[in-house]
Short mmCIF file of C-alpha atoms and ligand atoms in Angstrom, two decimals:
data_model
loop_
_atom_site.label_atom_id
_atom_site.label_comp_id
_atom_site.label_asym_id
_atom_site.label_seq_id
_atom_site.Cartn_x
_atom_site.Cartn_y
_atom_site.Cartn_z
CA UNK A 1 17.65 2.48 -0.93
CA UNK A 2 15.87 0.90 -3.90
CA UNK A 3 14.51 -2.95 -4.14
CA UNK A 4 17.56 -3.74 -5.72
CA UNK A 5 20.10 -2.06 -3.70
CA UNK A 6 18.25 -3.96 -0.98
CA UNK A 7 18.51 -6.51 -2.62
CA UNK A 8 22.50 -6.52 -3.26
CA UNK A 9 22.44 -5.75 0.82
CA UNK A 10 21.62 -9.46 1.73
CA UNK A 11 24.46 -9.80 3.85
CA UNK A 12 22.02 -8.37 6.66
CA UNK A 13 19.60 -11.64 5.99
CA UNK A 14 22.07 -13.73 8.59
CA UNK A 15 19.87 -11.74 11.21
CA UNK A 16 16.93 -13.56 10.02
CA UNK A 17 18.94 -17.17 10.97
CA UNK A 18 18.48 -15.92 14.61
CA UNK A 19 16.03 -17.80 17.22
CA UNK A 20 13.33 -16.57 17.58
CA UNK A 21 10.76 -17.10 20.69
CA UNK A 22 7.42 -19.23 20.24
CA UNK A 23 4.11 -18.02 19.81
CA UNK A 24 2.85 -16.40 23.44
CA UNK A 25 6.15 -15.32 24.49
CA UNK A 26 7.11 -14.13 21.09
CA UNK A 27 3.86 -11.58 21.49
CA UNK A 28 5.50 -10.77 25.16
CA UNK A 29 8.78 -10.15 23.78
CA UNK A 30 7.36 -8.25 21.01
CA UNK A 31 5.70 -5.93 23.66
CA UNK A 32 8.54 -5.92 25.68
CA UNK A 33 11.28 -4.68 22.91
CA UNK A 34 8.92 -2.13 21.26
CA UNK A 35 8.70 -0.11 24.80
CA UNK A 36 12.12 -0.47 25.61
CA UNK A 37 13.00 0.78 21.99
CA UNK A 38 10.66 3.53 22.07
CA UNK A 39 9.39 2.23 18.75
CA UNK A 40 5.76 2.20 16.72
CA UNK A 41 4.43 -0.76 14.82
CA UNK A 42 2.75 0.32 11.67
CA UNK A 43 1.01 -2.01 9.91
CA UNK A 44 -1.03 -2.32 6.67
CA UNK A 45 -4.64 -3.55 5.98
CA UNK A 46 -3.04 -5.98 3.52
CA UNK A 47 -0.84 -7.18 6.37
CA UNK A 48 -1.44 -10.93 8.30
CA UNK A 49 -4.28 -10.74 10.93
CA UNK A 50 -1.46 -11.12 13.95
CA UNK A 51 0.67 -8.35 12.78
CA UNK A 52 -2.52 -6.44 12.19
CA UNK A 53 -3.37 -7.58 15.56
CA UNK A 54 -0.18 -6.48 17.34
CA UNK A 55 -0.10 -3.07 15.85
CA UNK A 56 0.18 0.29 17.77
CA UNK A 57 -1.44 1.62 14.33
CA UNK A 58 -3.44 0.20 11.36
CA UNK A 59 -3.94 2.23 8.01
CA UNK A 60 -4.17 2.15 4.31
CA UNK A 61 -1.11 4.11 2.32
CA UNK A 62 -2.46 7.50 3.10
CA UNK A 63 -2.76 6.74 6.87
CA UNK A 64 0.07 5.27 7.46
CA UNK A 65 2.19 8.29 6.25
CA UNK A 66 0.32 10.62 8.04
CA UNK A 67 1.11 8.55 11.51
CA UNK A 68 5.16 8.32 10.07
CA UNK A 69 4.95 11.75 9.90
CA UNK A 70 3.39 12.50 13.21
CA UNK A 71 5.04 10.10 15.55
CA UNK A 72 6.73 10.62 18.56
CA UNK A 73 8.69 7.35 18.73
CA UNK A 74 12.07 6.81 18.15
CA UNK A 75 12.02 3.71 16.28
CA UNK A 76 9.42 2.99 13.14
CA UNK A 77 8.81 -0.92 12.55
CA UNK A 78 6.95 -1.06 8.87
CA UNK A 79 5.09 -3.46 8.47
CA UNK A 80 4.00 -3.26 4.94
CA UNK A 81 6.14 -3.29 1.69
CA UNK A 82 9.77 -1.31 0.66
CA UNK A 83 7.95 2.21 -0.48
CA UNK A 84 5.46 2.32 1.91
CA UNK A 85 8.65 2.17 4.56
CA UNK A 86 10.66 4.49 2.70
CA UNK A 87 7.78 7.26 2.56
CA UNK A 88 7.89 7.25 6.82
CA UNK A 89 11.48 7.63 6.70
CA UNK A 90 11.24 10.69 3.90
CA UNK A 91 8.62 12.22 5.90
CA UNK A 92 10.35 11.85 9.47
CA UNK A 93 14.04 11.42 8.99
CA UNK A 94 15.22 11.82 11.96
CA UNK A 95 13.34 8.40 13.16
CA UNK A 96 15.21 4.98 12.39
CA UNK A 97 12.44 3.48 10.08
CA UNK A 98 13.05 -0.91 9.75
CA UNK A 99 11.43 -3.16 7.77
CA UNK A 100 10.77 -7.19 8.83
CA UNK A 101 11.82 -7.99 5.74
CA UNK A 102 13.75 -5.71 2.85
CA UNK A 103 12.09 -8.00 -0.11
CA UNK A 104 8.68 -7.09 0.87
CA UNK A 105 8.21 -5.20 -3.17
CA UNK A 106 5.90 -4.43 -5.08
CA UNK A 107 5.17 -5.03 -8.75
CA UNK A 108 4.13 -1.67 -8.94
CA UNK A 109 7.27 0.00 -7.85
CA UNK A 110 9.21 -2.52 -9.84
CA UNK A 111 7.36 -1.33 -12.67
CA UNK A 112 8.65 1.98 -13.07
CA UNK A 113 12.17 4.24 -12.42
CA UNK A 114 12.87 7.55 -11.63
CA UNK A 115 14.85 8.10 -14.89
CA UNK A 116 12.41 6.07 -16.92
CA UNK A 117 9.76 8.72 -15.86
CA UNK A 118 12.32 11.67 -16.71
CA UNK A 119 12.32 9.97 -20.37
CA UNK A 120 8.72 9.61 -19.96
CA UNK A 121 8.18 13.24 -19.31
CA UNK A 122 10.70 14.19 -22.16
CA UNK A 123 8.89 12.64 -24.73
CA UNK A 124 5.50 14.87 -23.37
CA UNK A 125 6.55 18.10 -23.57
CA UNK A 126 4.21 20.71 -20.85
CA UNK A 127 2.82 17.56 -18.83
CA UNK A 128 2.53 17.62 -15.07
CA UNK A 129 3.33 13.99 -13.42
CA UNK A 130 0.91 12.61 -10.74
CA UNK A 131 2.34 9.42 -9.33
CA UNK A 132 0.25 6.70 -7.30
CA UNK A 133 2.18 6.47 -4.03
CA UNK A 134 3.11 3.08 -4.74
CA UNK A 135 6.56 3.92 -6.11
CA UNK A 136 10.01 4.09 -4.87
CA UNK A 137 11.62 7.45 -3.84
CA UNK A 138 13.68 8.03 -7.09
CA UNK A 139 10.40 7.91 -9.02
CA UNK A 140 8.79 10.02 -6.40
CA UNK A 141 11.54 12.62 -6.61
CA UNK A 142 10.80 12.89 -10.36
CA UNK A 143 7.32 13.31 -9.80
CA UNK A 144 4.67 16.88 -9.45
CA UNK A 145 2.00 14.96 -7.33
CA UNK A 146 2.08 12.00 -5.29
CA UNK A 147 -1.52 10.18 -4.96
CA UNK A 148 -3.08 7.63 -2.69
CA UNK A 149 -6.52 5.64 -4.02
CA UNK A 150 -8.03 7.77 -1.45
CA UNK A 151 -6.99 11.01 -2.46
CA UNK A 152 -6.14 10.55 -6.15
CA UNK A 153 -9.81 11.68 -7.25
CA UNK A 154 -9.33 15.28 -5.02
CA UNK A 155 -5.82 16.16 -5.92
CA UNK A 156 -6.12 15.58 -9.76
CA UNK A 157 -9.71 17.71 -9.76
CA UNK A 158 -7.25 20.82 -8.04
CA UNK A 159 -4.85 20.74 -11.34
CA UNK A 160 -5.64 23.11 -13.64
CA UNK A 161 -7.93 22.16 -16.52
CA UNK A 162 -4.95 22.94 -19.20
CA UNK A 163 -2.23 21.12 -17.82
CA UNK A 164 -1.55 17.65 -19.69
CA UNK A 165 -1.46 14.57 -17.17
CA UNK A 166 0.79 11.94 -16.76
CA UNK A 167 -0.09 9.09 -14.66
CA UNK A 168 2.07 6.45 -13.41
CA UNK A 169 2.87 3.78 -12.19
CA UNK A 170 -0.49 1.88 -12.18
CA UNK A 171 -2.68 1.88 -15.60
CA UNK A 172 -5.69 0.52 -14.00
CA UNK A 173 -6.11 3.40 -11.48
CA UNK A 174 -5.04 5.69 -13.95
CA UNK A 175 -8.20 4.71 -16.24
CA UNK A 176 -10.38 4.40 -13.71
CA UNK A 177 -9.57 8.11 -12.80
CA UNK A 178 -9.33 9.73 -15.89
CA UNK A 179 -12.90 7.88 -16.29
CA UNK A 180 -14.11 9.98 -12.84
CA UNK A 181 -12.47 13.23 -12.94
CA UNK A 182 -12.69 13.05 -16.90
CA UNK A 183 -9.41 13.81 -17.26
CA UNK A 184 -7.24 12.67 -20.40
CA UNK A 185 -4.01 11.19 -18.98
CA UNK A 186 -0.88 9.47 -20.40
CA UNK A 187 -1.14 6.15 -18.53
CA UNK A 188 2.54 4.21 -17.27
CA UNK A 189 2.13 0.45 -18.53
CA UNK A 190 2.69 -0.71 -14.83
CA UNK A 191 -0.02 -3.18 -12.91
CA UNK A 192 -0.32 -4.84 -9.44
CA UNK A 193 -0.03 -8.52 -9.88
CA UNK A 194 -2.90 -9.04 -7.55
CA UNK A 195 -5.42 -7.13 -8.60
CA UNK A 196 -4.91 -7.46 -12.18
CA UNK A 197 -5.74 -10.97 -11.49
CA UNK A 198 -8.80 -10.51 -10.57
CA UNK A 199 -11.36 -13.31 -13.18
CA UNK A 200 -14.38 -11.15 -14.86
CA UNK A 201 -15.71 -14.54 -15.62
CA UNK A 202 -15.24 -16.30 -12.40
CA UNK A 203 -16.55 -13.28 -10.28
CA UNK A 204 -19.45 -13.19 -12.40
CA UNK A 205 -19.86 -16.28 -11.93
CA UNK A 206 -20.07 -15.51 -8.01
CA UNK A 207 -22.53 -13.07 -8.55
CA UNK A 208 -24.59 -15.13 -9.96
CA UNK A 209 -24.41 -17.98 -7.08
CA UNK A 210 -24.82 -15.13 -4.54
CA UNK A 211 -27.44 -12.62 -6.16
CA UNK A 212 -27.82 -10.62 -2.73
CA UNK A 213 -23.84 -9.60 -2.53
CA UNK A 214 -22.69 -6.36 -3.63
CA UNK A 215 -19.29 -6.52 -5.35
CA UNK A 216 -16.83 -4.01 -4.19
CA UNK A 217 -13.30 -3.11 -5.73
CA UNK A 218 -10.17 -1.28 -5.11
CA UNK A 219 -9.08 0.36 -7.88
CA UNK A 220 -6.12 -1.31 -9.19
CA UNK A 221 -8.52 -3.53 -10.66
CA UNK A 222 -9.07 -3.38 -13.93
CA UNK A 223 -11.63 -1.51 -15.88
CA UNK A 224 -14.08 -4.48 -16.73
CA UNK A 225 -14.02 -6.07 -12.82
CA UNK A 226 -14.91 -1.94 -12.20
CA UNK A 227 -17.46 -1.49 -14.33
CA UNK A 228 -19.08 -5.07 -12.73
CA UNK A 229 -18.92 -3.01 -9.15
CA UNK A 230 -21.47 -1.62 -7.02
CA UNK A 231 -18.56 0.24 -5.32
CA UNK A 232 -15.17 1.02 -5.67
CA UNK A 233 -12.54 2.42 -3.49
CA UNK A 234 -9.70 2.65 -1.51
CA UNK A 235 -8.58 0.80 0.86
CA UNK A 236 -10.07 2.69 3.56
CA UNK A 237 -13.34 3.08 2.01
CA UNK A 238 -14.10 -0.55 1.26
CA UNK A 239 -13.96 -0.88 4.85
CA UNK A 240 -16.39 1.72 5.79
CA UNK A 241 -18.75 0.87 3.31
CA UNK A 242 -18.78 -2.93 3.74
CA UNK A 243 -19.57 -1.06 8.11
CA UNK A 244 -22.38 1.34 6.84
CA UNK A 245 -24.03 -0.28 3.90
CA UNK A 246 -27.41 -2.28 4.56
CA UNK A 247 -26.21 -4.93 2.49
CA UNK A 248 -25.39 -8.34 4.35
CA UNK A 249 -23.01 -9.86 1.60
CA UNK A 250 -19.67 -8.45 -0.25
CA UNK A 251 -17.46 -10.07 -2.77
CA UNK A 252 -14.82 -8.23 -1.97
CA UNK A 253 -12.08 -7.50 -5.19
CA UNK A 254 -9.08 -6.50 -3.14
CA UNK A 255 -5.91 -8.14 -1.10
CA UNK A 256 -7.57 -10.40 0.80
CA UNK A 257 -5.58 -9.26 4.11
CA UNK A 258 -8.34 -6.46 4.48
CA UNK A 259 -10.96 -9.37 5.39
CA UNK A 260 -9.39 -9.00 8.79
CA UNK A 261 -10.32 -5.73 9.59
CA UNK A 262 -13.72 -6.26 7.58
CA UNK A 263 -15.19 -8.72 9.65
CA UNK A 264 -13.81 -6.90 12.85
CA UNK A 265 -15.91 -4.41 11.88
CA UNK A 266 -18.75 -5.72 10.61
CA UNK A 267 -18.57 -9.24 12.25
CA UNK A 268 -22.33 -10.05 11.15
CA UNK A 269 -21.53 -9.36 7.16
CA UNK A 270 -21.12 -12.39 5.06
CA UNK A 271 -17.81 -11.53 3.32
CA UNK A 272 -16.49 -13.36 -0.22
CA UNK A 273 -13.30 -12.96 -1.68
CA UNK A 274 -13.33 -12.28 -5.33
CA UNK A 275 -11.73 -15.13 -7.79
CA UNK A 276 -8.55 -14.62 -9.41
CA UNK A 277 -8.30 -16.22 -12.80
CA UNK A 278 -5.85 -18.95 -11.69
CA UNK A 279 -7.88 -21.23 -9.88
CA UNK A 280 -5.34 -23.19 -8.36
CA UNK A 281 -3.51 -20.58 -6.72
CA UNK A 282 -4.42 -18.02 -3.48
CA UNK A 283 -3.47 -14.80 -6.06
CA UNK A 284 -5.56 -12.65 -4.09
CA UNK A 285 -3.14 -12.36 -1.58
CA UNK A 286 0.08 -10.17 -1.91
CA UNK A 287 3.15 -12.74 -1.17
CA UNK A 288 5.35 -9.29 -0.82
CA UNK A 289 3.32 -8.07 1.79
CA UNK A 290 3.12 -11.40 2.96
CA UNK A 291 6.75 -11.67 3.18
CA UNK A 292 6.64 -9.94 7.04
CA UNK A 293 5.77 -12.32 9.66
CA UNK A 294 5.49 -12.25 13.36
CA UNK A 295 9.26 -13.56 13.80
CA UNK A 296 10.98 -11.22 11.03
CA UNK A 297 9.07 -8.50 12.64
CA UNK A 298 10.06 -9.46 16.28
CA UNK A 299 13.94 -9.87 14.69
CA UNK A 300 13.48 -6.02 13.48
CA UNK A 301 12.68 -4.99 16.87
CA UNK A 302 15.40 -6.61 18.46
CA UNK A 303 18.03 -5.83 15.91
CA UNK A 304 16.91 -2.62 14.24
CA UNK A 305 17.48 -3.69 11.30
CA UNK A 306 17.07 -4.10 8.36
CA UNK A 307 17.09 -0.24 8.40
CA UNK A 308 15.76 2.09 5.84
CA UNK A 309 18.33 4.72 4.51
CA UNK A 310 18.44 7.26 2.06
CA UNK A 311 20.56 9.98 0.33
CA UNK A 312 19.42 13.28 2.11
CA UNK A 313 19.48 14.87 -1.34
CA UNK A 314 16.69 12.37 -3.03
CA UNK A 315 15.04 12.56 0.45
CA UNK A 316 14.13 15.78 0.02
CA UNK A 317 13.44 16.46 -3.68
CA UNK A 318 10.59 12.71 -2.74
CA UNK A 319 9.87 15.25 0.22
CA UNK A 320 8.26 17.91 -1.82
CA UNK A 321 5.17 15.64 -4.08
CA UNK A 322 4.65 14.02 -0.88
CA UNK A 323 4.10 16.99 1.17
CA UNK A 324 1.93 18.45 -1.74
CA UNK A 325 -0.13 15.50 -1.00
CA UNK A 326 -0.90 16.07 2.50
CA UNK A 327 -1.35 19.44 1.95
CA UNK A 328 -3.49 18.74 -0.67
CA UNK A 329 -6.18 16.28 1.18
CA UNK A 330 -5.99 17.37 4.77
CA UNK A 331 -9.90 17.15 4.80
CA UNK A 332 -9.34 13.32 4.07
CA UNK A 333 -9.60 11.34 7.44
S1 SF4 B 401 -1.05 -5.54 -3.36
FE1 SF4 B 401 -0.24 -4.85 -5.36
S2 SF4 B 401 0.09 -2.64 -5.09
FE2 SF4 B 401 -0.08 -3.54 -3.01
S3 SF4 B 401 2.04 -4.02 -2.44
FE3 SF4 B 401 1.18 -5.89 -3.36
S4 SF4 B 401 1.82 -5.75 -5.52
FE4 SF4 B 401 2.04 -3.69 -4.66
#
């Protein structure tokens, strides 16, 4: 189901009207439905710290499909946005994969179509596509390669040196790795709202207050807020550097729901988040991923719903980039 199928589903929001239990015994009944149900929680970095918290597992995009594919349970509860939910349920149909909430996008996804990529392709004759994961399944279906930020580098440098490259959905990534593996690519105009917002001013500007921090970036930032870094990369590897470096202080360019882990982690590191360029707003943080909550996500539990579905066909023509992938980075932990 695409974002705006799911969106044209709404009847199933009268769920969301239902009472829901207060703070300690929500937690209890939380623990309580998820081993009657047999299910997993899955939850993303970028996720709040109690749904982090309350997860059976906690992973960045690559991660997270790896435990959709590998788990036993019968029940998957997402907690992170549409396409991340939709990969568990290509890559382990047989499991009834729900979301806390169906809106939970992302600008990304939104920014590019299965059949827009088909015209995309037509119009570059001979070009393989490599698609950040960040896309919905018709656009995955379309695609040669699927790519995570912390595989993205690996898989492109195994395509043979001839083939033309088309990258989608996410421009920023795409420069930043044609920039590493030096490969020429036709970039997709799409962004993520909140790391294009990053300020280059305004995080100079912290810099400059704090001349001991190291500025670290995912990625989807874009190429000037890159070049300012002493480190960029995914998800995953923020967090282990910001655990092994020597350095005691990070500005940290990235949804600032990773924080949480961060400081678990390193609880003595002196962590900053990174301006955005509106200073009146919190744009750092992702308000689709932000959309899930501790009460939608008990409400998913308890009625199984909202549930992921899929034609079988698409299913399994998404199947075959995304099982490229795996293949493809195995060595990746
Ligand atoms: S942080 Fe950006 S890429 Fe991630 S879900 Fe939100 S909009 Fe999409």
């Amino acid at each position: 189901m695409t974002l705006e199928q799911a969106q044209k589903a709404l009847p199933l929001k009268g769920y969301l009207d239902m009472p829901t239990p207060k703070s300690e015994e929500l937690i209890q009944e939380i623990n309580r439905l998820r081993k009657e149900k047999n299910a997993v929680i899955l939850a993303h970095y970028y996720q709040t710290g109690d749904i982090q918290d309350i997860a059976d597992f906690l992973g960045d995009s690559l991660q997270l499909a790896r435990a959709a594919q590998n788990t036993e349970a019968d029940m998957i509860l997402f907690c992170g946005v549409h396409f991340m939910a939709e990969a568990a349920k290509i890559l382990n149909p047989t499991k009834k994969v729900v979301l806390p909430d169906l809106l939970a996008g992302c600008s990304l996804a939104d920014a590019c179509s299965g059949e827009g990529l088909r015209e995309f392709r037509a119009k570059h004759p001979g070009s393989v596509v490599v698609t950040y994961i960040n896309c919905d399944a018709g656009t995955k279906a379309e695609s040669d390669y699927i790519v995570t930020s912390s595989n993205a580098k690996q898989i492109i440098s195994q395509i043979p040196e001839d083939e033309k490259i088309i990258f989608a959905p996410d421009k920023n990534l795409g420069t930043y790795l044609s920039k590493v593996t030096g490969r020429e690519m036709i970039l997709w105009d799409g962004v993520c709202i909140v790391h294009e917002a990053f300020s280059f001013e305004r995080i100079a500007q912290q810099l400059m207050e704090n001349p001991n921090a190291k500025l670290i970036a995912h990625p989807e930032s874009e190429a000037a807020i890159l070049d300012m870094a002493e480190f960029v990369g995914s998800t995953s590897a923020l967090l282990s550097y910001v655990e092994k470096d020597e350095a005691n202080t990070f500005i940290v360019a990235t949804e600032e729901g990773i924080l949480h882990e961060m400081r678990k982690r390193a609880p003595s590191k002196h962590l900053i988040p990174a301006f955005p360029e509106d200073e009146t707003c919190a744009c750092s943080e992702c308000f689709y991923m932000k959309r899930n909550t501790m009460e939608k996500l008990y409400l998913a539990l308890k009625y199984e719903q909202p549930e992921i579905l899929m034609d079988e066909a698409l299913r399994k023509q998404a199947l075959i980039p995304i099982e490229r992938m795996l293949e493809m980075s195995k060595n990746i932990k």
